[in-house]
PDB file of N, CA and C and ligand atoms in Angstrom:
ATOM      1  N   MET W 461      22.902 -11.217 -17.955  1.00  0.00           N
ATOM      2  CA  MET W 461      23.826 -10.897 -16.886  1.00  0.00           C
ATOM      3  C   MET W 461      23.060 -10.906 -15.558  1.00  0.00           C
ATOM      4  N   ILE W 462      23.695 -11.486 -14.564  1.00  0.00           N
ATOM      5  CA  ILE W 462      23.077 -11.508 -13.239  1.00  0.00           C
ATOM      6  C   ILE W 462      23.271 -10.144 -12.577  1.00  0.00           C
ATOM      7  N   VAL W 463      22.195  -9.543 -12.149  1.00  0.00           N
ATOM      8  CA  VAL W 463      22.247  -8.265 -11.432  1.00  0.00           C
ATOM      9  C   VAL W 463      22.274  -8.523  -9.929  1.00  0.00           C
ATOM     10  N   CYS W 464      21.378  -9.352  -9.471  1.00  0.00           N
ATOM     11  CA  CYS W 464      21.308  -9.677  -8.039  1.00  0.00           C
ATOM     12  C   CYS W 464      21.910 -11.068  -7.844  1.00  0.00           C
ATOM     13  N   VAL W 465      23.142 -11.086  -7.390  1.00  0.00           N
ATOM     14  CA  VAL W 465      23.860 -12.351  -7.216  1.00  0.00           C
ATOM     15  C   VAL W 465      23.231 -13.174  -6.093  1.00  0.00           C
ATOM     16  N   CYS W 466      22.842 -12.526  -5.028  1.00  0.00           N
ATOM     17  CA  CYS W 466      22.284 -13.241  -3.870  1.00  0.00           C
ATOM     18  C   CYS W 466      21.034 -14.041  -4.240  1.00  0.00           C
ATOM     19  N   ASN W 467      20.226 -13.463  -5.124  1.00  0.00           N
ATOM     20  CA  ASN W 467      18.958 -14.109  -5.475  1.00  0.00           C
ATOM     21  C   ASN W 467      18.911 -14.581  -6.921  1.00  0.00           C
ATOM     22  N   ARG W 468      20.051 -14.479  -7.609  1.00  0.00           N
ATOM     23  CA  ARG W 468      20.172 -14.946  -8.987  1.00  0.00           C
ATOM     24  C   ARG W 468      19.084 -14.367  -9.891  1.00  0.00           C
ATOM     25  N   VAL W 469      19.008 -13.055  -9.896  1.00  0.00           N
ATOM     26  CA  VAL W 469      18.047 -12.361 -10.747  1.00  0.00           C
ATOM     27  C   VAL W 469      18.835 -11.645 -11.845  1.00  0.00           C
ATOM     28  N   SER W 470      18.413 -11.863 -13.071  1.00  0.00           N
ATOM     29  CA  SER W 470      19.141 -11.304 -14.216  1.00  0.00           C
ATOM     30  C   SER W 470      18.567  -9.968 -14.656  1.00  0.00           C
ATOM     31  N   ASP W 471      19.366  -9.247 -15.442  1.00  0.00           N
ATOM     32  CA  ASP W 471      18.880  -7.992 -16.019  1.00  0.00           C
ATOM     33  C   ASP W 471      17.690  -8.259 -16.927  1.00  0.00           C
ATOM     34  N   ARG W 472      17.668  -9.405 -17.576  1.00  0.00           N
ATOM     35  CA  ARG W 472      16.545  -9.739 -18.448  1.00  0.00           C
ATOM     36  C   ARG W 472      15.237  -9.850 -17.652  1.00  0.00           C
ATOM     37  N   GLU W 473      15.312 -10.496 -16.502  1.00  0.00           N
ATOM     38  CA  GLU W 473      14.108 -10.614 -15.666  1.00  0.00           C
ATOM     39  C   GLU W 473      13.629  -9.247 -15.193  1.00  0.00           C
ATOM     40  N   ILE W 474      14.579  -8.403 -14.808  1.00  0.00           N
ATOM     41  CA  ILE W 474      14.216  -7.055 -14.350  1.00  0.00           C
ATOM     42  C   ILE W 474      13.630  -6.254 -15.499  1.00  0.00           C
ATOM     43  N   ARG W 475      14.254  -6.385 -16.673  1.00  0.00           N
ATOM     44  CA  ARG W 475      13.779  -5.653 -17.852  1.00  0.00           C
ATOM     45  C   ARG W 475      12.363  -6.097 -18.223  1.00  0.00           C
ATOM     46  N   GLU W 476      12.125  -7.398 -18.192  1.00  0.00           N
ATOM     47  CA  GLU W 476      10.787  -7.903 -18.518  1.00  0.00           C
ATOM     48  C   GLU W 476       9.751  -7.342 -17.552  1.00  0.00           C
ATOM     49  N   ARG W 477      10.108  -7.293 -16.277  1.00  0.00           N
ATOM     50  CA  ARG W 477       9.177  -6.756 -15.277  1.00  0.00           C
ATOM     51  C   ARG W 477       8.942  -5.271 -15.498  1.00  0.00           C
ATOM     52  N   ALA W 478      10.009  -4.540 -15.777  1.00  0.00           N
ATOM     53  CA  ALA W 478       9.899  -3.092 -15.947  1.00  0.00           C
ATOM     54  C   ALA W 478       9.124  -2.733 -17.210  1.00  0.00           C
ATOM     55  N   GLN W 479       9.214  -3.570 -18.221  1.00  0.00           N
ATOM     56  CA  GLN W 479       8.504  -3.291 -19.462  1.00  0.00           C
ATOM     57  C   GLN W 479       7.032  -3.701 -19.388  1.00  0.00           C
ATOM     58  N   ALA W 480       6.713  -4.590 -18.463  1.00  0.00           N
ATOM     59  CA  ALA W 480       5.328  -5.047 -18.323  1.00  0.00           C
ATOM     60  C   ALA W 480       4.446  -3.964 -17.713  1.00  0.00           C
ATOM     61  N   ALA W 481       5.021  -3.204 -16.794  1.00  0.00           N
ATOM     62  CA  ALA W 481       4.272  -2.144 -16.110  1.00  0.00           C
ATOM     63  C   ALA W 481       5.277  -1.276 -15.381  1.00  0.00           C
ATOM     64  N   PRO W 482       4.917  -0.022 -15.150  1.00  0.00           N
ATOM     65  CA  PRO W 482       5.830   0.831 -14.390  1.00  0.00           C
ATOM     66  C   PRO W 482       6.168   0.170 -13.057  1.00  0.00           C
ATOM     67  N   CYS W 483       7.428   0.260 -12.686  1.00  0.00           N
ATOM     68  CA  CYS W 483       7.796  -0.371 -11.426  1.00  0.00           C
ATOM     69  C   CYS W 483       8.879   0.424 -10.717  1.00  0.00           C
ATOM     70  N   ALA W 484       8.969   0.196  -9.440  1.00  0.00           N
ATOM     71  CA  ALA W 484       9.970   0.814  -8.589  1.00  0.00           C
ATOM     72  C   ALA W 484      10.811  -0.288  -7.968  1.00  0.00           C
ATOM     73  N   LEU W 485      11.871   0.116  -7.323  1.00  0.00           N
ATOM     74  CA  LEU W 485      12.719  -0.883  -6.672  1.00  0.00           C
ATOM     75  C   LEU W 485      11.928  -1.718  -5.670  1.00  0.00           C
ATOM     76  N   ARG W 486      10.980  -1.098  -5.014  1.00  0.00           N
ATOM     77  CA  ARG W 486      10.198  -1.877  -4.037  1.00  0.00           C
ATOM     78  C   ARG W 486       9.414  -3.001  -4.717  1.00  0.00           C
ATOM     79  N   ASP W 487       8.994  -2.770  -5.972  1.00  0.00           N
ATOM     80  CA  ASP W 487       8.293  -3.825  -6.704  1.00  0.00           C
ATOM     81  C   ASP W 487       9.245  -4.971  -7.016  1.00  0.00           C
ATOM     82  N   LEU W 488      10.484  -4.628  -7.399  1.00  0.00           N
ATOM     83  CA  LEU W 488      11.472  -5.672  -7.679  1.00  0.00           C
ATOM     84  C   LEU W 488      11.794  -6.449  -6.415  1.00  0.00           C
ATOM     85  N   ARG W 489      11.841  -5.752  -5.307  1.00  0.00           N
ATOM     86  CA  ARG W 489      12.090  -6.447  -4.032  1.00  0.00           C
ATOM     87  C   ARG W 489      10.975  -7.437  -3.730  1.00  0.00           C
ATOM     88  N   ARG W 490       9.755  -6.961  -3.851  1.00  0.00           N
ATOM     89  CA  ARG W 490       8.602  -7.782  -3.497  1.00  0.00           C
ATOM     90  C   ARG W 490       8.426  -8.946  -4.475  1.00  0.00           C
ATOM     91  N   GLU W 491       8.587  -8.672  -5.759  1.00  0.00           N
ATOM     92  CA  GLU W 491       8.255  -9.680  -6.760  1.00  0.00           C
ATOM     93  C   GLU W 491       9.423 -10.586  -7.135  1.00  0.00           C
ATOM     94  N   LEU W 492      10.652 -10.034  -7.132  1.00  0.00           N
ATOM     95  CA  LEU W 492      11.803 -10.836  -7.562  1.00  0.00           C
ATOM     96  C   LEU W 492      12.829 -11.039  -6.452  1.00  0.00           C
ATOM     97  N   CYS W 493      12.595 -10.426  -5.299  1.00  0.00           N
ATOM     98  CA  CYS W 493      13.523 -10.495  -4.156  1.00  0.00           C
ATOM     99  C   CYS W 493      14.836  -9.765  -4.410  1.00  0.00           C
ATOM    100  N   VAL W 494      14.853  -8.878  -5.411  1.00  0.00           N
ATOM    101  CA  VAL W 494      16.058  -8.097  -5.695  1.00  0.00           C
ATOM    102  C   VAL W 494      16.380  -7.211  -4.491  1.00  0.00           C
ATOM    103  N   GLY W 495      17.613  -7.283  -4.037  1.00  0.00           N
ATOM    104  CA  GLY W 495      18.063  -6.404  -2.966  1.00  0.00           C
ATOM    105  C   GLY W 495      17.630  -6.785  -1.573  1.00  0.00           C
ATOM    106  N   THR W 496      17.132  -7.979  -1.410  1.00  0.00           N
ATOM    107  CA  THR W 496      16.620  -8.356  -0.086  1.00  0.00           C
ATOM    108  C   THR W 496      17.689  -8.940   0.831  1.00  0.00           C
ATOM    109  N   GLN W 497      18.905  -9.063   0.322  1.00  0.00           N
ATOM    110  CA  GLN W 497      19.963  -9.602   1.193  1.00  0.00           C
ATOM    111  C   GLN W 497      21.055  -8.549   1.380  1.00  0.00           C
ATOM    112  N   CYS W 498      22.072  -8.526   0.552  1.00  0.00           N
ATOM    113  CA  CYS W 498      23.163  -7.555   0.762  1.00  0.00           C
ATOM    114  C   CYS W 498      22.834  -6.165   0.216  1.00  0.00           C
ATOM    115  N   ALA W 499      21.909  -6.096  -0.731  1.00  0.00           N
ATOM    116  CA  ALA W 499      21.437  -4.853  -1.351  1.00  0.00           C
ATOM    117  C   ALA W 499      22.470  -4.177  -2.257  1.00  0.00           C
ATOM    118  N   LYS W 500      23.578  -4.820  -2.547  1.00  0.00           N
ATOM    119  CA  LYS W 500      24.577  -4.219  -3.433  1.00  0.00           C
ATOM    120  C   LYS W 500      24.073  -4.082  -4.873  1.00  0.00           C
ATOM    121  N   CYS W 501      23.041  -4.822  -5.214  1.00  0.00           N
ATOM    122  CA  CYS W 501      22.521  -4.818  -6.568  1.00  0.00           C
ATOM    123  C   CYS W 501      21.560  -3.661  -6.845  1.00  0.00           C
ATOM    124  N   LEU W 502      21.153  -2.936  -5.841  1.00  0.00           N
ATOM    125  CA  LEU W 502      20.106  -1.936  -6.046  1.00  0.00           C
ATOM    126  C   LEU W 502      20.486  -0.855  -7.059  1.00  0.00           C
ATOM    127  N   PRO W 503      21.696  -0.304  -7.053  1.00  0.00           N
ATOM    128  CA  PRO W 503      22.031   0.698  -8.085  1.00  0.00           C
ATOM    129  C   PRO W 503      21.942   0.114  -9.501  1.00  0.00           C
ATOM    130  N   ALA W 504      22.410  -1.105  -9.693  1.00  0.00           N
ATOM    131  CA  ALA W 504      22.353  -1.717 -11.027  1.00  0.00           C
ATOM    132  C   ALA W 504      20.907  -2.014 -11.423  1.00  0.00           C
ATOM    133  N   ALA W 505      20.105  -2.450 -10.465  1.00  0.00           N
ATOM    134  CA  ALA W 505      18.689  -2.705 -10.756  1.00  0.00           C
ATOM    135  C   ALA W 505      17.989  -1.407 -11.139  1.00  0.00           C
ATOM    136  N   LEU W 506      18.323  -0.342 -10.456  1.00  0.00           N
ATOM    137  CA  LEU W 506      17.735   0.963 -10.783  1.00  0.00           C
ATOM    138  C   LEU W 506      18.144   1.399 -12.179  1.00  0.00           C
ATOM    139  N   ASP W 507      19.387   1.149 -12.556  1.00  0.00           N
ATOM    140  CA  ASP W 507      19.840   1.473 -13.915  1.00  0.00           C
ATOM    141  C   ASP W 507      19.011   0.730 -14.958  1.00  0.00           C
ATOM    142  N   VAL W 508      18.714  -0.533 -14.713  1.00  0.00           N
ATOM    143  CA  VAL W 508      17.914  -1.310 -15.664  1.00  0.00           C
ATOM    144  C   VAL W 508      16.507  -0.735 -15.768  1.00  0.00           C
ATOM    145  N   ILE W 509      15.934  -0.355 -14.627  1.00  0.00           N
ATOM    146  CA  ILE W 509      14.600   0.261 -14.660  1.00  0.00           C
ATOM    147  C   ILE W 509      14.642   1.531 -15.503  1.00  0.00           C
ATOM    148  N   ARG W 510      15.644   2.330 -15.290  1.00  0.00           N
ATOM    149  CA  ARG W 510      15.762   3.600 -16.032  1.00  0.00           C
ATOM    150  C   ARG W 510      15.956   3.359 -17.520  1.00  0.00           C
ATOM    151  N   GLU W 511      16.739   2.353 -17.875  1.00  0.00           N
ATOM    152  CA  GLU W 511      16.951   2.028 -19.293  1.00  0.00           C
ATOM    153  C   GLU W 511      15.641   1.667 -19.980  1.00  0.00           C
ATOM    154  N   CYS W 512      14.736   1.077 -19.238  1.00  0.00           N
ATOM    155  CA  CYS W 512      13.476   0.595 -19.805  1.00  0.00           C
ATOM    156  C   CYS W 512      12.435   1.683 -19.926  1.00  0.00           C
ATOM    157  N   SER W 513      12.709   2.835 -19.386  1.00  0.00           N
ATOM    158  CA  SER W 513      11.697   3.871 -19.385  1.00  0.00           C
ATOM    159  C   SER W 513      12.233   5.151 -19.989  1.00  0.00           C
ATOM    160  N   SER W 514      11.522   5.626 -21.019  1.00  0.00           N
ATOM    161  CA  SER W 514      11.845   6.938 -21.568  1.00  0.00           C
ATOM    162  C   SER W 514      10.898   7.980 -20.994  1.00  0.00           C
ATOM    163  N   ASP W 515       9.958   7.493 -20.181  1.00  0.00           N
ATOM    164  CA  ASP W 515       8.973   8.368 -19.553  1.00  0.00           C
ATOM    165  C   ASP W 515       9.558   8.959 -18.273  1.00  0.00           C
ATOM    166  N   PRO W 516       9.725  10.273 -18.202  1.00  0.00           N
ATOM    167  CA  PRO W 516      10.292  10.886 -17.000  1.00  0.00           C
ATOM    168  C   PRO W 516       9.518  10.576 -15.734  1.00  0.00           C
ATOM    169  N   ALA W 517       8.201  10.442 -15.866  1.00  0.00           N
ATOM    170  CA  ALA W 517       7.398  10.131 -14.684  1.00  0.00           C
ATOM    171  C   ALA W 517       7.711   8.740 -14.172  1.00  0.00           C
ATOM    172  N   ALA W 518       7.895   7.808 -15.077  1.00  0.00           N
ATOM    173  CA  ALA W 518       8.230   6.446 -14.665  1.00  0.00           C
ATOM    174  C   ALA W 518       9.613   6.398 -14.029  1.00  0.00           C
ATOM    175  N   THR W 519      10.518   7.205 -14.557  1.00  0.00           N
ATOM    176  CA  THR W 519      11.860   7.262 -13.962  1.00  0.00           C
ATOM    177  C   THR W 519      11.777   7.795 -12.547  1.00  0.00           C
ATOM    178  N   ALA W 520      10.931   8.772 -12.331  1.00  0.00           N
ATOM    179  CA  ALA W 520      10.763   9.319 -10.991  1.00  0.00           C
ATOM    180  C   ALA W 520      10.197   8.257 -10.060  1.00  0.00           C
ATOM    181  N   ILE W 521       9.251   7.474 -10.564  1.00  0.00           N
ATOM    182  CA  ILE W 521       8.665   6.403  -9.760  1.00  0.00           C
ATOM    183  C   ILE W 521       9.748   5.388  -9.377  1.00  0.00           C
ATOM    184  N   SER W 522      10.666   5.109 -10.303  1.00  0.00           N
ATOM    185  CA  SER W 522      11.677   4.101 -10.030  1.00  0.00           C
ATOM    186  C   SER W 522      12.612   4.515  -8.912  1.00  0.00           C
ATOM    187  N   GLN W 523      12.640   5.795  -8.578  1.00  0.00           N
ATOM    188  CA  GLN W 523      13.530   6.255  -7.523  1.00  0.00           C
ATOM    189  C   GLN W 523      12.931   6.026  -6.150  1.00  0.00           C
ATOM    190  N   VAL W 524      11.668   5.684  -6.093  1.00  0.00           N
ATOM    191  CA  VAL W 524      11.026   5.419  -4.809  1.00  0.00           C
ATOM    192  C   VAL W 524      11.360   4.000  -4.399  1.00  0.00           C
ATOM    193  N   VAL W 525      12.004   3.868  -3.275  1.00  0.00           N
ATOM    194  CA  VAL W 525      12.420   2.534  -2.828  1.00  0.00           C
ATOM    195  C   VAL W 525      11.386   1.953  -1.903  1.00  0.00           C
TER     196      VAL W 525
HETATM  197 FE1  FES L1144      21.112  -8.455  -4.596  1.00  0.00          FE
HETATM  198 FE2  FES L1144      22.826  -9.197  -2.706  1.00  0.00          FE
HETATM  199  S1  FES L1144      23.231  -8.867  -4.808  1.00  0.00           S
HETATM  200  S2  FES L1144      20.726  -8.732  -2.492  1.00  0.00           S
END
């Protein structure tokens, strides 16, 4: 499923990135360009990051934009 329509970034790409190493929305912006245009995708991208992490500390990191 496409999460970021503007940049054609899928939930799979976000999940792969989030599972490779702890990441925050700013990492997705820098590395995948998620949210760099209309930014409507940021809540959904954050949900994917949270789904990938059962670690509370990583979830806290994901809230840093
Ligand atoms: Fe991601 Fe527009 S949908 S920047």
